[in-house]
Tab-separated table of C-alpha atoms and ligand atoms in Angstrom:
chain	number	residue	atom	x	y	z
Z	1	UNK	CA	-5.305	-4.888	20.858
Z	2	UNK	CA	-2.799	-2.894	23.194
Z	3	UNK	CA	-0.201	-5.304	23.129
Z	4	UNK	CA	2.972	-3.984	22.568
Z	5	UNK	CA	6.534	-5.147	22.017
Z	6	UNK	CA	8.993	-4.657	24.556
Z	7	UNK	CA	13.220	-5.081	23.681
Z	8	UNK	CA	15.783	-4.311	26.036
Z	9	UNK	CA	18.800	-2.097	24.702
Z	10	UNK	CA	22.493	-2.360	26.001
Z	11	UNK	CA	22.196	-0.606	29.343
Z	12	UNK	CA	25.624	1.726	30.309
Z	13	UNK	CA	26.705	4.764	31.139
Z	14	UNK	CA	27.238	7.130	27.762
Z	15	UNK	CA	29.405	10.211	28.246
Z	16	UNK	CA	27.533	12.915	25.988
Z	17	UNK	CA	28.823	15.825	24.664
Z	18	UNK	CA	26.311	18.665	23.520
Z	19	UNK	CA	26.500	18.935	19.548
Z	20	UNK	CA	23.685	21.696	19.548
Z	21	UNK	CA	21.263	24.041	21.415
Z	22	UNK	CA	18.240	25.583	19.973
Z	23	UNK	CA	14.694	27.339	21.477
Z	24	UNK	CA	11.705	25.101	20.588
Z	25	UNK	CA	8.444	26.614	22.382
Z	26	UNK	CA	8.816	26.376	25.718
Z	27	UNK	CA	11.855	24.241	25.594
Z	28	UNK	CA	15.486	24.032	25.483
Z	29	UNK	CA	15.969	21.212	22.747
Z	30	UNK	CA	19.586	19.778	23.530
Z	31	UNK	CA	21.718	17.316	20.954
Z	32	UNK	CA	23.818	14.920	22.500
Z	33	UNK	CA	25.844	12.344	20.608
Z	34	UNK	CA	29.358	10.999	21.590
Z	35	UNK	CA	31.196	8.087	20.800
Z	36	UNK	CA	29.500	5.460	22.485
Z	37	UNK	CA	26.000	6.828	21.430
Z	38	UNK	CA	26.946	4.405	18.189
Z	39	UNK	CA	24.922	1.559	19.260
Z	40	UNK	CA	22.244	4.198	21.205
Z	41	UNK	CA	18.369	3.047	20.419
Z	42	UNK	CA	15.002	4.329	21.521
Z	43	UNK	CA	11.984	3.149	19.461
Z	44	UNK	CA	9.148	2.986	22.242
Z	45	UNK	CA	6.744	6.492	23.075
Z	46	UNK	CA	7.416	6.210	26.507
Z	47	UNK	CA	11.202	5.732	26.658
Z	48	UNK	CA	12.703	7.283	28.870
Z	49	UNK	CA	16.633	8.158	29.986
Z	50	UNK	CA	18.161	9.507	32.934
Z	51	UNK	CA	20.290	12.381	32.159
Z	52	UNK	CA	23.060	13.374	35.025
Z	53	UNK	CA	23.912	17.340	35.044
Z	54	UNK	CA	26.726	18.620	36.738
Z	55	UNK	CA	26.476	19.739	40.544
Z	56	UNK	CA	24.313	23.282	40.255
Z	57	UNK	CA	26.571	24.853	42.734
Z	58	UNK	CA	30.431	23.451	42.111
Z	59	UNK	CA	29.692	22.631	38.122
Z	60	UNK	CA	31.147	18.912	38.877
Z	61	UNK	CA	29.608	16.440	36.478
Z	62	UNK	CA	29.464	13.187	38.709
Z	63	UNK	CA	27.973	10.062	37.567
Z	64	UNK	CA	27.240	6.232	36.898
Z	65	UNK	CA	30.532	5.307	34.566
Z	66	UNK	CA	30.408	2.314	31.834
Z	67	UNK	CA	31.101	-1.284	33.724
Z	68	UNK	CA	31.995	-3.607	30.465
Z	69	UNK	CA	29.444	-4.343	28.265
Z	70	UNK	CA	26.673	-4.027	29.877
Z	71	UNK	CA	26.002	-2.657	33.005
Z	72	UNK	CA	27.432	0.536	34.823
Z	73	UNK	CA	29.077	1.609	38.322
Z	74	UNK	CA	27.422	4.513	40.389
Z	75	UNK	CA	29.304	6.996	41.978
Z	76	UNK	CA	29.992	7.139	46.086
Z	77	UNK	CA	29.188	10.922	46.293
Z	78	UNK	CA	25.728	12.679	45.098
Z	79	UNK	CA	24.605	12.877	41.489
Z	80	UNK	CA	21.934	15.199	39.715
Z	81	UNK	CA	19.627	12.777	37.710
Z	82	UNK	CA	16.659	13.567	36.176
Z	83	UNK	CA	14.548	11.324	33.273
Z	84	UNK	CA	14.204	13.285	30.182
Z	85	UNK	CA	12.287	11.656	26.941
Z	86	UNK	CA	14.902	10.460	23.637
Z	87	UNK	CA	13.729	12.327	20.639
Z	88	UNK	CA	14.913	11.832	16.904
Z	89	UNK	CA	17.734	9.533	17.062
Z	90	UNK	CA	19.868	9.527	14.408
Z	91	UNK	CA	22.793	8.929	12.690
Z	92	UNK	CA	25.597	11.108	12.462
Z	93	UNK	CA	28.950	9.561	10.662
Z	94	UNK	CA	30.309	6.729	13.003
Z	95	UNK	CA	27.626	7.269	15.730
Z	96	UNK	CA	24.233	9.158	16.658
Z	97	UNK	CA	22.610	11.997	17.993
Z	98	UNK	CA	19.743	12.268	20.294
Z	99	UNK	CA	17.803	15.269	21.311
Z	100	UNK	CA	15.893	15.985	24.641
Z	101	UNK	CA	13.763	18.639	24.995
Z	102	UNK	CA	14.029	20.423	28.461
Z	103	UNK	CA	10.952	22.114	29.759
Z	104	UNK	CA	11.695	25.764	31.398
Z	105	UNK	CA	10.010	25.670	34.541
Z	106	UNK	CA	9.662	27.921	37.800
Z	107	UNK	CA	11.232	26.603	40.896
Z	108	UNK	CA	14.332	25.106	38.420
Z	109	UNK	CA	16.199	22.341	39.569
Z	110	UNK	CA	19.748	20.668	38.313
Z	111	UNK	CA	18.046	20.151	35.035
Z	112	UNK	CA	16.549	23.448	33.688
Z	113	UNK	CA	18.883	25.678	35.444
Z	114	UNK	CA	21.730	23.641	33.665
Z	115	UNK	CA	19.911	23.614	30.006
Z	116	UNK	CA	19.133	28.011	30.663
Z	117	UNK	CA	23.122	28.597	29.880
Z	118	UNK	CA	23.453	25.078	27.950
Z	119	UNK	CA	25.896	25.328	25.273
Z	120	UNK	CA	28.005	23.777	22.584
Z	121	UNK	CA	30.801	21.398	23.950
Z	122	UNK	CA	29.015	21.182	27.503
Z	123	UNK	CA	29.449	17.745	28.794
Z	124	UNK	CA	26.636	15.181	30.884
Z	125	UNK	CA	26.326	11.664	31.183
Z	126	UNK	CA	23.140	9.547	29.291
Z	127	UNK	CA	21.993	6.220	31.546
Z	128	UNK	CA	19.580	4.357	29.581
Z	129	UNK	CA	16.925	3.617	28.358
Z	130	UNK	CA	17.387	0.181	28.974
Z	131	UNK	CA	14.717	-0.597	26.728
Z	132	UNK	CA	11.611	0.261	24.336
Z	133	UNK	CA	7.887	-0.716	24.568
Z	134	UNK	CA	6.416	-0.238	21.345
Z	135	UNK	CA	3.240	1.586	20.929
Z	136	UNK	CA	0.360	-0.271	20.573
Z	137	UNK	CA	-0.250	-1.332	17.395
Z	138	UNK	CA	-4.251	-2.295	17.261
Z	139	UNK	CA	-5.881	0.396	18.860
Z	140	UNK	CA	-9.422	1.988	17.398
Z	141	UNK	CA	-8.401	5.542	19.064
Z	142	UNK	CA	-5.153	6.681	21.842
Z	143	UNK	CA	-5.955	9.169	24.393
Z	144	UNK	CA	-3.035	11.272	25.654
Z	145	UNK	CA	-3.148	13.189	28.614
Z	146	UNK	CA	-0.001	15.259	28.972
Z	147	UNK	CA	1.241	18.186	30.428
Z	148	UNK	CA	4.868	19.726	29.364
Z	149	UNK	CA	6.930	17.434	30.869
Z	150	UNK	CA	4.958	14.645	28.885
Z	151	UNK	CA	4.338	16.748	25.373
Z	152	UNK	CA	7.535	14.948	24.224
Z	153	UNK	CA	6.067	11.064	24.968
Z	154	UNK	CA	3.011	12.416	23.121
Z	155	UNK	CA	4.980	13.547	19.912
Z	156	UNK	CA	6.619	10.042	20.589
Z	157	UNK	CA	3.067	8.557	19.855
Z	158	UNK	CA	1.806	10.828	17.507
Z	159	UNK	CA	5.022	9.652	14.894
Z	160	UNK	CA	4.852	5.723	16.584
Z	161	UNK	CA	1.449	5.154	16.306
Z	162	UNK	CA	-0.342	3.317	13.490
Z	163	UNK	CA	-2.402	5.705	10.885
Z	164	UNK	CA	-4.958	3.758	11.508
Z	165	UNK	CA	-5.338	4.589	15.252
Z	166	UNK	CA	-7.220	7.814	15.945
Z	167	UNK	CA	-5.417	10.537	18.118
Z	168	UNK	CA	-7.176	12.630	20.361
Z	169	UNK	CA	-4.627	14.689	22.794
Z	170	UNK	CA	-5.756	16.277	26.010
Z	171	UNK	CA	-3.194	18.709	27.374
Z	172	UNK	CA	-3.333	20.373	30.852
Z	173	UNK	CA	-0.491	22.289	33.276
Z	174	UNK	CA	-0.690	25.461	31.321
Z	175	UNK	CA	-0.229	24.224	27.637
Z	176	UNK	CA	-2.197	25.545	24.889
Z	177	UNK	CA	-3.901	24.270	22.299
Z	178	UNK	CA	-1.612	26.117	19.824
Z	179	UNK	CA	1.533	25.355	21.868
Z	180	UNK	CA	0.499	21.272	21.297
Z	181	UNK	CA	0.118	22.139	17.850
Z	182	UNK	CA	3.094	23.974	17.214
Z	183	UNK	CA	4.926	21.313	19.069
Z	184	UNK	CA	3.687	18.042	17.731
Z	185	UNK	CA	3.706	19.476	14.008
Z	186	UNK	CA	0.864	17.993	11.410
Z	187	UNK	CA	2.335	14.711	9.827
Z	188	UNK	CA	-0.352	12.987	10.618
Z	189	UNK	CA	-4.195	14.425	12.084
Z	190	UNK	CA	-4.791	14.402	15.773
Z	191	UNK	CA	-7.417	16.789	17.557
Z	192	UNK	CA	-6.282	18.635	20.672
Z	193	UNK	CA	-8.159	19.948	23.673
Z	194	UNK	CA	-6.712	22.728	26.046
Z	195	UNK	CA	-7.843	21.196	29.708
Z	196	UNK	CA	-10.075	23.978	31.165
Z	197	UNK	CA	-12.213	21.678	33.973
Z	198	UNK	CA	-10.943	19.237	36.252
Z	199	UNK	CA	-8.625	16.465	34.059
Z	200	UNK	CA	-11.247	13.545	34.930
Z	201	UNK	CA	-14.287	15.637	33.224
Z	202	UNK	CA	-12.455	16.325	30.317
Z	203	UNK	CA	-11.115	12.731	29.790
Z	204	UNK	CA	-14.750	11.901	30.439
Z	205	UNK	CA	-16.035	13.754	27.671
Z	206	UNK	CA	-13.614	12.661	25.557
Z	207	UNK	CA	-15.638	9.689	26.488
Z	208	UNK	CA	-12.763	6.792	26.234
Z	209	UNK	CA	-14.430	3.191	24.897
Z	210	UNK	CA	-13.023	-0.293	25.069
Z	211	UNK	CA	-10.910	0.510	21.721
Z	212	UNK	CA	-9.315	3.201	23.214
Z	213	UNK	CA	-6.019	3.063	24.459
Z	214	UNK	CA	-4.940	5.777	27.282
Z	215	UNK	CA	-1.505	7.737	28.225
Z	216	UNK	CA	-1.884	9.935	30.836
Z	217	UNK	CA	1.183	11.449	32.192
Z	218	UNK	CA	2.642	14.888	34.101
Z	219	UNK	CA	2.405	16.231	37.483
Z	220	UNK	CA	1.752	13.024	39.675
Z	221	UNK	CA	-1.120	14.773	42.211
Z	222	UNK	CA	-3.552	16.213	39.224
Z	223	UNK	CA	-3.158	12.375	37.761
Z	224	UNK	CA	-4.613	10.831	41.036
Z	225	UNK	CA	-8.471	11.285	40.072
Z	226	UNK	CA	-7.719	10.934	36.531
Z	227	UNK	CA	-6.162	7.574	37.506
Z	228	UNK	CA	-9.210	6.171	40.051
Z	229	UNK	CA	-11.570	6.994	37.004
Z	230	UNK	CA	-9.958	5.372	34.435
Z	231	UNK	CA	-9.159	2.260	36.646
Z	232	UNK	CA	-11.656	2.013	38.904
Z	233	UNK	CA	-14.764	3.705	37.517
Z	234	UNK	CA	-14.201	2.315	33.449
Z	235	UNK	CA	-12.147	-0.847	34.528
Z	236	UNK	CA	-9.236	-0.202	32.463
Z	237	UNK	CA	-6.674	-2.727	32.655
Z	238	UNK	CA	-2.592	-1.461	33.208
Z	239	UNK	CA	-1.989	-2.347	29.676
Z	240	UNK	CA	-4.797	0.080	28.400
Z	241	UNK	CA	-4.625	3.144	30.574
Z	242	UNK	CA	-0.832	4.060	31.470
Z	243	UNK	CA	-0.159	6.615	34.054
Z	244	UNK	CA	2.489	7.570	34.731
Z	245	UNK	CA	4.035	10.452	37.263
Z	246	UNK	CA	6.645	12.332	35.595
Z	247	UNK	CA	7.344	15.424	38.267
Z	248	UNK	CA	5.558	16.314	41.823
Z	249	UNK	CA	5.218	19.496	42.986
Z	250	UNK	CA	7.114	20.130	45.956
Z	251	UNK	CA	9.244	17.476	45.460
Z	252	UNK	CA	13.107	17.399	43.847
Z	253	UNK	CA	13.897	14.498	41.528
Z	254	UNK	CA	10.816	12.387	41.835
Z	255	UNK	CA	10.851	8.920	40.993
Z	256	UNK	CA	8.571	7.380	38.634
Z	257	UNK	CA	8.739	4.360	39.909
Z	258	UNK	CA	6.363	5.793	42.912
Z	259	UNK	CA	3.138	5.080	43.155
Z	260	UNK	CA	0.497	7.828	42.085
Z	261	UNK	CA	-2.245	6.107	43.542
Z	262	UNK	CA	-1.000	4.910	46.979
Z	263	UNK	CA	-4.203	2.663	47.640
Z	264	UNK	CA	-3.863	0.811	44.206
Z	265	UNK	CA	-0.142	0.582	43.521
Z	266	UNK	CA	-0.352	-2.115	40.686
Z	267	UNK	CA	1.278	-0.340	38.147
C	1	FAD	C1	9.729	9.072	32.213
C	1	FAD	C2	9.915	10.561	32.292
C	1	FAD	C3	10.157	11.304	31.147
C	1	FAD	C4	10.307	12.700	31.235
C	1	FAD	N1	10.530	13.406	30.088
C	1	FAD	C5	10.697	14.766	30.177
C	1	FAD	C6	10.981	15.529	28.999
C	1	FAD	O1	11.147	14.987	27.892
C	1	FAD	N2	11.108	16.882	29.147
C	1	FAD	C7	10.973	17.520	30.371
C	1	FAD	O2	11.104	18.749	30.442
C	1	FAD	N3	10.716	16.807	31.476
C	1	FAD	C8	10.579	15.460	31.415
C	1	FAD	N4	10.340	14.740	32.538
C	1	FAD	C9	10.171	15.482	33.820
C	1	FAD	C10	11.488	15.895	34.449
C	1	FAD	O3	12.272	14.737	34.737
C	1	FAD	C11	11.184	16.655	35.764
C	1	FAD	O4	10.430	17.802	35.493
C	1	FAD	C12	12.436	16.992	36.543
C	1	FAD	O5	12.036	17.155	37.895
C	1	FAD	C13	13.130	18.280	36.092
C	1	FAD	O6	14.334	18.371	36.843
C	1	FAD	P1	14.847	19.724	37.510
C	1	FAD	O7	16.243	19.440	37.923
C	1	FAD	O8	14.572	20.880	36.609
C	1	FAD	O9	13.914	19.893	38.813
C	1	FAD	P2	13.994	19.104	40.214
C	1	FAD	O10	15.293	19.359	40.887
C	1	FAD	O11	13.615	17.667	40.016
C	1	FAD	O12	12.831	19.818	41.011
C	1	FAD	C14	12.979	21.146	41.537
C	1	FAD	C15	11.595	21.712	41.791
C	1	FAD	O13	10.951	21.937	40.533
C	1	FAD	C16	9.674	21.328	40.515
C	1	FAD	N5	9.421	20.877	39.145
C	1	FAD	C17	9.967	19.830	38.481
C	1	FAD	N6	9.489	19.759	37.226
C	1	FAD	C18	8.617	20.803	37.104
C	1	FAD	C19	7.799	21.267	36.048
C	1	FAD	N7	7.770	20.672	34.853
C	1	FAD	N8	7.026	22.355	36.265
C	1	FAD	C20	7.038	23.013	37.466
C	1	FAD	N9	7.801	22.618	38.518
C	1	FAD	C21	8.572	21.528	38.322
C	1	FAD	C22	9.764	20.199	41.533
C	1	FAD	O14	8.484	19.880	42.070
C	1	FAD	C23	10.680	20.784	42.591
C	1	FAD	O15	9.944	21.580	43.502
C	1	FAD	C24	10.210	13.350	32.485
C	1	FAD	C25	9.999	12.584	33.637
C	1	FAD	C26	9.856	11.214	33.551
C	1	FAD	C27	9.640	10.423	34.800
């Protein structure tokens, strides 16, 4: 029922030129597209890319370079990676175009500093993704728990996601219920609750069954109860409730790959 298809993509380095800039909500939404985004591919919800900004100080874009076919070389001296979320590949003559949308945040790092004064002709460098996990194709209902960093994965699902699966989106970390609705548009009907308790009592009475798929993913600290409830207290397996850290507070270029849940790792 929440099986899902995973298929690994050509994984290099892709220069990426900036082919347009435009306000979407609380976002900068960014097109990137370059020669060697030809062959780029995203067709899983939670894909995910790391995009390399210049140096926020000097300006110097240094990063992971193409090695052959596949594979890449990283850089001696210190990059400025963060993951961002592919949106809306498409074509565009000989190649593609990809879009990320950039969340404006307080405390800016590398990433939303650069994407403030982002413009035309800038230059970056796309790793990834290496490759797509589809969304699950048999589930009764999908809960997704996102805050802004995340609203992009949940427009991800919202289009990937069969009709026949209901939606019910739970957004916290200051979005709105018309913010989520602006954002993830009405092709298809999903409800949407603004988080005004603690995340675990509103997931709770959104009352998750054993049809019910989960995605719950944003600021990795407010996940942690979230997490031991949906594991722990309704015996979700991994492959039904993902969650997944996508920023810490406090901390500069987290890594996913961290645990949220330091006493139950399994991921
Ligand atoms: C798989 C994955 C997909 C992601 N997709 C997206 C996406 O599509 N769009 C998007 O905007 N972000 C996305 N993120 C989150 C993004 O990578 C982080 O927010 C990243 O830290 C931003 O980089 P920065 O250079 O602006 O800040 P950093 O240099 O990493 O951090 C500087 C400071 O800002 C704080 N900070 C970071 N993010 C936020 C925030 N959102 N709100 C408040 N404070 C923050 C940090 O705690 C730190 O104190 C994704 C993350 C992952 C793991």
């Amino acid at each position: 029922m929440f099986e899902r298809e995973r298929i690994r993509h050509r994984f290099t380095a892709r220069p990426a030129t900036v082919a347009a800039v435009a306000e979407v909500g609380d976002y900068v939404r960014v097109t990137l597209t370059g020669d060697a985004f030809a062959d780029f591919a995203s067709s899983g919800p939670t894909d995910h890319m790391r995009v390399y900004f210049p140096n926020p100080v000097t300006g110097e874009l240094v990063a992971p370079a193409a090695d052959g076919e596949d594979g890449i070389t990283r850089p001696a001296a210190q990059t400025f990676g963060r993951d961002f979320t592919p949106l809306n590949v498409r074509d565009a003559g000989a190649t593609r175009t990809v879009d990320i949308d950039i969340l404006r945040h307080a405390d800016a790092g590398p990433a939303a500093l650069w994407a403030a004064r982002a413009t035309v002709g800038d230059e970056l460098v796309v790793v990834g993704p290496k490759g797509s996990v589809s969304a699950p194709q048999g589930a009764q209902r999908a809960l997704l728990v996102v805050d802004g960093t995340a609203l992009p994965a949940a427009s991800r699902f919202v289009d990937l996601l069969p009709d026949s699966t209901e939606i019910d989106v739970l957004v916290c970390g200051g979005v709105t219920e018309d913010a989520a609705r602006d954002y993830l548009g009405d092709s298809r009907r999903y409800t949407v609750t603004e988080a005004q308790l603690e995340l675990t009592d509103e997931a709770r009475d959104l009352a998750p069954d054993a049809g019910t798929f989960v995605f719950a993913a944003g600021e990795a600290s407010a996940l942690l109860p979230l997490r031991r409830y949906l594991r722990r207290e309704l015996g979700l397996a991994s492959a039904q409730a993902v969650t997944s850290g996508y920023w810490r507070t406090g901390v500069v270029a987290w890594d996913h790959h961290a645990p949220i849940d330091p006493f139950d790792p399994e991921d």
